PDB file of C-alpha atoms in Angstrom:
ATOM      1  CA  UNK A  10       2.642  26.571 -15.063  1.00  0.00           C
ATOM      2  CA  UNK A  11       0.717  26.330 -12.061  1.00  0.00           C
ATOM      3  CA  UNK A  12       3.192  27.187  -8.615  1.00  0.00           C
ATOM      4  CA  UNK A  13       3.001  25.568  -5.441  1.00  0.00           C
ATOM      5  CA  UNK A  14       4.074  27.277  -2.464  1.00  0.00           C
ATOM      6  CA  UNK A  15       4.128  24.884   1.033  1.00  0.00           C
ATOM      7  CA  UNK A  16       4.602  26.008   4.494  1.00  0.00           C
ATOM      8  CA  UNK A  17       6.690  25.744   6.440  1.00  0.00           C
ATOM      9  CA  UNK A  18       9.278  23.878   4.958  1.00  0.00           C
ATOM     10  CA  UNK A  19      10.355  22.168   7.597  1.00  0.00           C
ATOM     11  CA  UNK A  20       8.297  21.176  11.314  1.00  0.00           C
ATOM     12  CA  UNK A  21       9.874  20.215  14.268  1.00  0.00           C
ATOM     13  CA  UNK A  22       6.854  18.393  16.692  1.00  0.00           C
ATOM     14  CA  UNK A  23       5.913  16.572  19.706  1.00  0.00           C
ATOM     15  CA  UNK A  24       4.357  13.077  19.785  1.00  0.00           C
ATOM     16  CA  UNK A  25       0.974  13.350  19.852  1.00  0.00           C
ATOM     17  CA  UNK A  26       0.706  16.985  18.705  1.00  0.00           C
ATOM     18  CA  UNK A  27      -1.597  18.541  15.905  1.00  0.00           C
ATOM     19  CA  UNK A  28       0.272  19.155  12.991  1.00  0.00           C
ATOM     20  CA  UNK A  29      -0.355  21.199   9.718  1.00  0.00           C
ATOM     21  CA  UNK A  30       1.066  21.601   6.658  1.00  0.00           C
ATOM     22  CA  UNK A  31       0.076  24.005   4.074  1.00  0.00           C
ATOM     23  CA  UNK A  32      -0.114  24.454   0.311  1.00  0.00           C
ATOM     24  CA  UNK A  33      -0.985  27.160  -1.568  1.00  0.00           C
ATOM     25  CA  UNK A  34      -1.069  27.248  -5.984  1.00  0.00           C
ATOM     26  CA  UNK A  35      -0.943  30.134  -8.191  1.00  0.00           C
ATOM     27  CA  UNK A  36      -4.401  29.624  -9.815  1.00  0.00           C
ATOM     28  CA  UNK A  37      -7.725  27.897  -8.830  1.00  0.00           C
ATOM     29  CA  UNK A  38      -7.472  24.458  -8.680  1.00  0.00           C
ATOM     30  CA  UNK A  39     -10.588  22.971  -7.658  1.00  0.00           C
ATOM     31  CA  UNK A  40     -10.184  19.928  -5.937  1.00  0.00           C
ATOM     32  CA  UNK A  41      -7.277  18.700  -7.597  1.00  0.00           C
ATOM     33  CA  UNK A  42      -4.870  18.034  -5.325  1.00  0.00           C
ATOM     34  CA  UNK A  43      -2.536  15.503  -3.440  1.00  0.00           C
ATOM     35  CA  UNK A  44      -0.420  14.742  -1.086  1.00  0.00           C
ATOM     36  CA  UNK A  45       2.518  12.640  -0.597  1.00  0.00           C
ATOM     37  CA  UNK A  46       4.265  11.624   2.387  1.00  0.00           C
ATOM     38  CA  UNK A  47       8.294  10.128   1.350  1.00  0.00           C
ATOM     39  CA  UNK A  48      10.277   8.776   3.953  1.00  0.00           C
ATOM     40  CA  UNK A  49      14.247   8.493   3.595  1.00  0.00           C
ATOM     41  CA  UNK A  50      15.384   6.565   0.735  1.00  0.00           C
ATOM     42  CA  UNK A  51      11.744   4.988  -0.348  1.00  0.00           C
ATOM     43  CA  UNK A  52       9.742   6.114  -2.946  1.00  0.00           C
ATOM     44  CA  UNK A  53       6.644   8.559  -2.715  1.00  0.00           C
ATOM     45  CA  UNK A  54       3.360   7.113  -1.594  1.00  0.00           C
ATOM     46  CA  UNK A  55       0.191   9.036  -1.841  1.00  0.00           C
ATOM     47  CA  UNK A  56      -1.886   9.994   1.349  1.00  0.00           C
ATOM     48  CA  UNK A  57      -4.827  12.059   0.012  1.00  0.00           C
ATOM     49  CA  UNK A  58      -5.870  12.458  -3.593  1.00  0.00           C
ATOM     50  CA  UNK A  59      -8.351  15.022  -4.675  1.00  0.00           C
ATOM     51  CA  UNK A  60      -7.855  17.422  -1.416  1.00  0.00           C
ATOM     52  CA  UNK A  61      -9.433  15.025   1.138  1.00  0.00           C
ATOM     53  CA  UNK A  62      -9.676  11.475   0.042  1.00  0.00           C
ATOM     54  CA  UNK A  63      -7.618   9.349   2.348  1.00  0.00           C
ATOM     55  CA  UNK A  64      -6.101   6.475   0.207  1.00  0.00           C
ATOM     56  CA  UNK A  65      -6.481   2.961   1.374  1.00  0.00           C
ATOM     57  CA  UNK A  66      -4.511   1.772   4.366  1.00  0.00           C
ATOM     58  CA  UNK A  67      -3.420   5.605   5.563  1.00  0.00           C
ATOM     59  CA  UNK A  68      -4.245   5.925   8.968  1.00  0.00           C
ATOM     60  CA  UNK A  69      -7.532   8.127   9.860  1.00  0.00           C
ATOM     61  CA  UNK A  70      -4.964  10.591  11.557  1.00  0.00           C
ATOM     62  CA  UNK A  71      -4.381  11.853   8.365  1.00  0.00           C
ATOM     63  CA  UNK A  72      -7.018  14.648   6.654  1.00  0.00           C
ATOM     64  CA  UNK A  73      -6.981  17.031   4.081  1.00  0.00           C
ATOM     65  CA  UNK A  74      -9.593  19.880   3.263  1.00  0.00           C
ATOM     66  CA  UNK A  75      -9.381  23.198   1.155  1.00  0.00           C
ATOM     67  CA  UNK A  76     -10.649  24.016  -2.151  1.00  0.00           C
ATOM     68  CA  UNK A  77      -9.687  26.768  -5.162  1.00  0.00           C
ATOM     69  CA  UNK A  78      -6.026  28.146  -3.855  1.00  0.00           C
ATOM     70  CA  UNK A  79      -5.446  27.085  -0.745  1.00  0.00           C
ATOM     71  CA  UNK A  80      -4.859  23.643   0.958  1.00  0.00           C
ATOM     72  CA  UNK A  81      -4.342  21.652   4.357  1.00  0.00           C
ATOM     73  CA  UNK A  82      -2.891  18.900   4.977  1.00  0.00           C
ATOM     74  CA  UNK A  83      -3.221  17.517   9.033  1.00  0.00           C
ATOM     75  CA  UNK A  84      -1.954  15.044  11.160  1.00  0.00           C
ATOM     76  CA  UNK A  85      -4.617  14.951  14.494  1.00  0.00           C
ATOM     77  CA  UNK A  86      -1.519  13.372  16.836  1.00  0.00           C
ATOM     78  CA  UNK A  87       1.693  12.895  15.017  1.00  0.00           C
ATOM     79  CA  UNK A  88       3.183   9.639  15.857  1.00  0.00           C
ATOM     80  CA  UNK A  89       7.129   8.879  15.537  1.00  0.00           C
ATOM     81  CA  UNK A  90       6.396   6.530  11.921  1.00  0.00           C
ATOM     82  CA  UNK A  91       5.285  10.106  10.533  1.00  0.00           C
ATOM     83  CA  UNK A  92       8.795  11.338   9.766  1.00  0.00           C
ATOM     84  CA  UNK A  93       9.435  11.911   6.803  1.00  0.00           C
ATOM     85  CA  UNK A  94       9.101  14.775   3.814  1.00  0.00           C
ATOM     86  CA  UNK A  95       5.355  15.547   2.446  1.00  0.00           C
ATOM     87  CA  UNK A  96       4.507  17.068  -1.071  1.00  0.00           C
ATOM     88  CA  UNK A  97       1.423  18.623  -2.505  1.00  0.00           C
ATOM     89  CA  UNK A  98       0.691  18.247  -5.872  1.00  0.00           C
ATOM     90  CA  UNK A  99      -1.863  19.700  -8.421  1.00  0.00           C
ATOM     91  CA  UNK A 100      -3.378  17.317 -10.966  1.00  0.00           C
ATOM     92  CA  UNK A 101      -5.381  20.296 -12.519  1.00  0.00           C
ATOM     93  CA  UNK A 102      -2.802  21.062 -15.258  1.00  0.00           C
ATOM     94  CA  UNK A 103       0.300  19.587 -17.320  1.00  0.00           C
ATOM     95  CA  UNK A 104       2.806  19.966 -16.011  1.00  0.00           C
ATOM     96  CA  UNK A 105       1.673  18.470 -13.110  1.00  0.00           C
ATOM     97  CA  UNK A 106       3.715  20.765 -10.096  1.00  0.00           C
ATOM     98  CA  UNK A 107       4.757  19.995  -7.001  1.00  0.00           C
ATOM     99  CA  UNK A 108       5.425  21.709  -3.977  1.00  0.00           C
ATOM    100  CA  UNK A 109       8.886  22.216  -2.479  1.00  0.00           C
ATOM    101  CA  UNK A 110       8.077  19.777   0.491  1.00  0.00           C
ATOM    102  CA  UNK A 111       7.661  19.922   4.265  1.00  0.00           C
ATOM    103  CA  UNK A 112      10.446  18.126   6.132  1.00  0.00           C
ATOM    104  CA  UNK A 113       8.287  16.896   9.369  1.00  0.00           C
ATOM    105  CA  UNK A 114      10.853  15.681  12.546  1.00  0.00           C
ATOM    106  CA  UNK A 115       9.934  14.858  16.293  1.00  0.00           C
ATOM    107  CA  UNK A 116      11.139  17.555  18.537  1.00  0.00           C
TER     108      UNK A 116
ATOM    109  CA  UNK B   9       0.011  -6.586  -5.890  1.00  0.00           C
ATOM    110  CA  UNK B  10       1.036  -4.087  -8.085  1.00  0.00           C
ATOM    111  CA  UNK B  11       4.859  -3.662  -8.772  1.00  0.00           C
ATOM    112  CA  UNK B  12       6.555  -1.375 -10.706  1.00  0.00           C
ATOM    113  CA  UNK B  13       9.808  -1.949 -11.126  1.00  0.00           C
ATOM    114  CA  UNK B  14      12.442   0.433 -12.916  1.00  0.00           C
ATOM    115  CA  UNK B  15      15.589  -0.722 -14.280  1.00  0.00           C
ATOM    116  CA  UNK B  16      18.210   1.310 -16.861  1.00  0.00           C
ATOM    117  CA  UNK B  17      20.010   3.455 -14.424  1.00  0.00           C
ATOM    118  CA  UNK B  18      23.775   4.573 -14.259  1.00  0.00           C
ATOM    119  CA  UNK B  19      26.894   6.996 -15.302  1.00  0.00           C
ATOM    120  CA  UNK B  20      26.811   8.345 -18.183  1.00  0.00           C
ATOM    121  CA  UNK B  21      28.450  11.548 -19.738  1.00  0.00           C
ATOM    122  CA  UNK B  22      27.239  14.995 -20.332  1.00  0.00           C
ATOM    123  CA  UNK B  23      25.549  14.711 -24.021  1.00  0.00           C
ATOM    124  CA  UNK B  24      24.934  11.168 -24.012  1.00  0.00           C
ATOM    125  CA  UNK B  25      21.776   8.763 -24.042  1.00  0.00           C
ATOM    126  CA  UNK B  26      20.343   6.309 -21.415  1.00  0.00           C
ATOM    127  CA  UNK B  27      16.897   3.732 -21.697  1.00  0.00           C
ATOM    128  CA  UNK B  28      15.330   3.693 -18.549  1.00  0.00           C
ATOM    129  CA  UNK B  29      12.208   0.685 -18.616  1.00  0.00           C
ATOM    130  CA  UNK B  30       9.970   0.331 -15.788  1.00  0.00           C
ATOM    131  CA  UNK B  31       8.030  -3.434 -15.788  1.00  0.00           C
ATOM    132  CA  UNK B  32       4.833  -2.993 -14.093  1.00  0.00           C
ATOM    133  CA  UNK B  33       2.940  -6.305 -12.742  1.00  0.00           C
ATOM    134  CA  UNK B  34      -0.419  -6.664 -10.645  1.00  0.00           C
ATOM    135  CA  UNK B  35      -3.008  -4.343 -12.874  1.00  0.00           C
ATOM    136  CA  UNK B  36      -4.186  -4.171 -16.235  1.00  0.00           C
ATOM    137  CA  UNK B  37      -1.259  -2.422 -17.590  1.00  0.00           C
ATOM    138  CA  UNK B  38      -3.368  -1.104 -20.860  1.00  0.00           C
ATOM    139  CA  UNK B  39      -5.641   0.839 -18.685  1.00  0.00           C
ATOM    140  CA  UNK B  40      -3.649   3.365 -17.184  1.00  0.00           C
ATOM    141  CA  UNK B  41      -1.608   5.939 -18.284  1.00  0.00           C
ATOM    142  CA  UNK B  42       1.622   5.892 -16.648  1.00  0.00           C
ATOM    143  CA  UNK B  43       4.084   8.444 -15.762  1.00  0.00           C
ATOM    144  CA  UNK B  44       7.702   9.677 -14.543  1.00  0.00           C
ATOM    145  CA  UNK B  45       9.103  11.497 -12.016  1.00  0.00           C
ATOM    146  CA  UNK B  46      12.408  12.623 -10.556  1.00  0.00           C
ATOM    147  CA  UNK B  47      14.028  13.607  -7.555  1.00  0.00           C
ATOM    148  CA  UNK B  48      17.651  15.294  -8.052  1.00  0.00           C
ATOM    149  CA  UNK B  49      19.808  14.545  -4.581  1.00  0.00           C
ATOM    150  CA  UNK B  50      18.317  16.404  -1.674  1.00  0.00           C
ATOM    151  CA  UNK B  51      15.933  18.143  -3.832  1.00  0.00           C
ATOM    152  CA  UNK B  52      12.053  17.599  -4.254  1.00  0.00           C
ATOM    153  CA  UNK B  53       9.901  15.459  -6.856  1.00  0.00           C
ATOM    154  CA  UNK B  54       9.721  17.008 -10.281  1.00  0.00           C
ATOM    155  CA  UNK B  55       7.253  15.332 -12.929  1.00  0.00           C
ATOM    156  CA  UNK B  56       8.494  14.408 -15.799  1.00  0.00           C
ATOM    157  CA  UNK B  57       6.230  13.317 -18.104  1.00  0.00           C
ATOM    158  CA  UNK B  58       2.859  10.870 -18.883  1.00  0.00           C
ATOM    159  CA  UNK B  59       1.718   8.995 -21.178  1.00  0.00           C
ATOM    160  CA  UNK B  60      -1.977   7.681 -21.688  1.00  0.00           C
ATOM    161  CA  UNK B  61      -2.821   3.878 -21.550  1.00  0.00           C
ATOM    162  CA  UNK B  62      -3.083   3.142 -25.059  1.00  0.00           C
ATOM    163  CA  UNK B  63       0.300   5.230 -25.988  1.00  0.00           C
ATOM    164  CA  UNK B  64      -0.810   7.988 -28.193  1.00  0.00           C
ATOM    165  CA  UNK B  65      -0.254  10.966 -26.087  1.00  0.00           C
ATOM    166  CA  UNK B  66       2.822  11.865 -24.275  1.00  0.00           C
ATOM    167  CA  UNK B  67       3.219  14.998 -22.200  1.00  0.00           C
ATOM    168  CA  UNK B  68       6.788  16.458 -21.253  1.00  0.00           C
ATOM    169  CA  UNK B  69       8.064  19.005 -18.505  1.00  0.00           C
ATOM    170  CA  UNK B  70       9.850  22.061 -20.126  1.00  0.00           C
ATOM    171  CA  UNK B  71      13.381  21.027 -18.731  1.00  0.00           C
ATOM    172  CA  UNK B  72      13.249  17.823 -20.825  1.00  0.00           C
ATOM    173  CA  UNK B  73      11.284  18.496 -23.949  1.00  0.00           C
ATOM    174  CA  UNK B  74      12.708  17.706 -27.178  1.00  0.00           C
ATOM    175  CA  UNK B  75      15.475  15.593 -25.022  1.00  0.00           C
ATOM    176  CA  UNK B  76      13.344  12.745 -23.277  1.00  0.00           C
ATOM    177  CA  UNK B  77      10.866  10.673 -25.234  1.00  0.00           C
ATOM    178  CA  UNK B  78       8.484   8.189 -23.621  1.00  0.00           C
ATOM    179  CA  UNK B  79       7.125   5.016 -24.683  1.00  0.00           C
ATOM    180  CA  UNK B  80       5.338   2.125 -24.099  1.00  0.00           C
ATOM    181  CA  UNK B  81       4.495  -1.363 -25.060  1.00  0.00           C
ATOM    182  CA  UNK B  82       1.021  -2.412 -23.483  1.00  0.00           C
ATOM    183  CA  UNK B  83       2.500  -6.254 -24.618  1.00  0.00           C
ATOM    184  CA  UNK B  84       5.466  -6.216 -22.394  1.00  0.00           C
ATOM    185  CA  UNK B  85       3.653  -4.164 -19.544  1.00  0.00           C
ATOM    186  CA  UNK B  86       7.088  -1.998 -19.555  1.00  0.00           C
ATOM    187  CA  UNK B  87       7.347   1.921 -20.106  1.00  0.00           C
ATOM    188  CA  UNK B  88      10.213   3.353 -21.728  1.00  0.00           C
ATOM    189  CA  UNK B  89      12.348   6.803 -21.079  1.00  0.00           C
ATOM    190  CA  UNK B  90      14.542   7.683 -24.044  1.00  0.00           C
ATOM    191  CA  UNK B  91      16.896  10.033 -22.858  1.00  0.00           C
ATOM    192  CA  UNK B  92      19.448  11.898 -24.956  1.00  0.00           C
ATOM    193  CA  UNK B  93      21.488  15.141 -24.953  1.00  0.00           C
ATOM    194  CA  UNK B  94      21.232  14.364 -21.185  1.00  0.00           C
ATOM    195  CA  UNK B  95      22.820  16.813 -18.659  1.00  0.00           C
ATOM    196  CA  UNK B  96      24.555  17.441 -15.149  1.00  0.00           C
ATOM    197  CA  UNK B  97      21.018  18.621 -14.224  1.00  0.00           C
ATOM    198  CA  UNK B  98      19.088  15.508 -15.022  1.00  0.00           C
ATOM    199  CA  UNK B  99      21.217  13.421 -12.487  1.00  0.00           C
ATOM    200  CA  UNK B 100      18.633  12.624 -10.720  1.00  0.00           C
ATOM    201  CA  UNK B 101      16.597   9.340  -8.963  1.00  0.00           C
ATOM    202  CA  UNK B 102      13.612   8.288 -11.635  1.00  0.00           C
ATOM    203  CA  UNK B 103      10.528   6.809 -10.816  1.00  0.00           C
ATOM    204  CA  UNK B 104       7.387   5.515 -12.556  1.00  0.00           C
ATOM    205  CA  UNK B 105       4.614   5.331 -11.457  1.00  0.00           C
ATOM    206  CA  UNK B 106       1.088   4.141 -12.031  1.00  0.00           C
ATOM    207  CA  UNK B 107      -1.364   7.477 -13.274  1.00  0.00           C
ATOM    208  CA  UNK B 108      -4.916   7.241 -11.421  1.00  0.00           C
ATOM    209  CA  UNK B 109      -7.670   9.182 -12.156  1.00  0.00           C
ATOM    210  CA  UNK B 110      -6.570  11.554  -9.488  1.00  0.00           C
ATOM    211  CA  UNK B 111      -3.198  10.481  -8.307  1.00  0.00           C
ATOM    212  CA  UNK B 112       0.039   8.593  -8.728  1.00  0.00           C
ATOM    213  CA  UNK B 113      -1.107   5.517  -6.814  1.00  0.00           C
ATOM    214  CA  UNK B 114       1.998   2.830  -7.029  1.00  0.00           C
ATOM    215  CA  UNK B 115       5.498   4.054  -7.013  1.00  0.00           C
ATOM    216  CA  UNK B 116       8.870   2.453  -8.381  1.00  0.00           C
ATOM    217  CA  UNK B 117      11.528   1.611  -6.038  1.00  0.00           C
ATOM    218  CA  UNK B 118      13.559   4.489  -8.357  1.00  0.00           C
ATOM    219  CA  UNK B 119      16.648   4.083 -10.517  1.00  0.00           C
ATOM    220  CA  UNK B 120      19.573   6.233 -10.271  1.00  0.00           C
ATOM    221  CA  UNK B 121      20.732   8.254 -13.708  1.00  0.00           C
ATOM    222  CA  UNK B 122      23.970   9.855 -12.922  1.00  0.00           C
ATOM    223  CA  UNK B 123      25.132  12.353 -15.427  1.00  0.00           C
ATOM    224  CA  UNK B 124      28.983  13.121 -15.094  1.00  0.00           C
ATOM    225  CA  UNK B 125      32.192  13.310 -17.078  1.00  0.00           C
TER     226      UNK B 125
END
């Protein structure tokens, strides 16, 4: 199985700061990876698929770049609505992993 | 709009069986594969398995292989989750969810499988 590592695990920020998130996998993963953003109680919705493709409706703050084993996921000014937990996931291989998470809070 | 919408939940005791369904509305249904996922109380999401969108494969994670079989009926537009010889360890919140070529693109609200004696 193919093991995500994220960092940190959790992010205490300022309004309007430059955050990033990282994600790291075991093996090469080409471009085959996304990432979630899950807010208390609500299901999972998915920012970026395939390392840097914003999905419809996610704000342009949002990016994601990397490639092979090692991943990014940044928010150009965090705003207070970004609170929440965000995952990585590989869609390279069954089973299909996911990281540990990134708890992201306002400082 | 696409809705997915799981249903099935609740208590049930270590070693027995529980149906989740999940009724999905807004897409052609027969055209994706579809998939579950879990989320054990203040733990992370852990995928649980996928089927494709005519039914003929299924894929399972490890921890519920051999235990968990999933189903679907492109008719209804509902998935299925068989689980049986269920454990403390698989109370968890399940949700489908819709299987993109890249991503899992519509979520479930989640149902709650609580396993306890």
């Amino acid at each position: 199985d193919i093991q995500m590592t994220q960092s940190p695990s959790s992010l205490s920020a300022s309004v309007g700061e430059r955050v990033t998130i990282t994600c790291r996998t075991s093996q090469i993963i080409s471009t085959y990876l996304n990432w979630y953003q899950q807010k208390p109680g609500k299901a999972p919705k998915v920012l970026i698929s395939a390392t840097s493709s914003l999905q419809s409706g996610v704000p342009s703050r949002f990016s994601g770049s990397g490639s092979g084993t090692d991943f990014t996921l940044t928010i150009s000014s965090l705003q207070p609505e970004d609170i929440a937990t965000y995952y990585c996931q590989q869609r390279y291989n069954i089973p299909y992993t996911f990281g540990q998470g990134t708890k992201l809070e306002i400082k | 709009e696409v809705q997915l919408l799981e249903s099935g939940g609740g208590l049930v005791q270590p070693g027995g069986s529980l149906r989740l369904s999940c009724a999905a509305s807004g897409f052609t249904f027969s055209s994706y594969a579809m998939t579950w996922v879990r989320q054990a109380p203040g733990k992370g999401l852990e995928w649980v398995s996928l089927i494709s969108a005519a039914g003929g494969n299924t894929y399972y994670a490890d921890s519920v292989k051999g235990r968990f079989t999933f189903s679907r009926d492109n008719s209804k537009n509902t998935i299925y989750l068989q689980m049986n010889s269920l454990r403390a360890e698989d109370t968890a919140v399940f949700y489908c969810a819709r299987s993109s070529a890249y991503a899992f693109d519509f979520w479930g609200q989640g149902t709650m499988v609580t396993v306890s004696s």
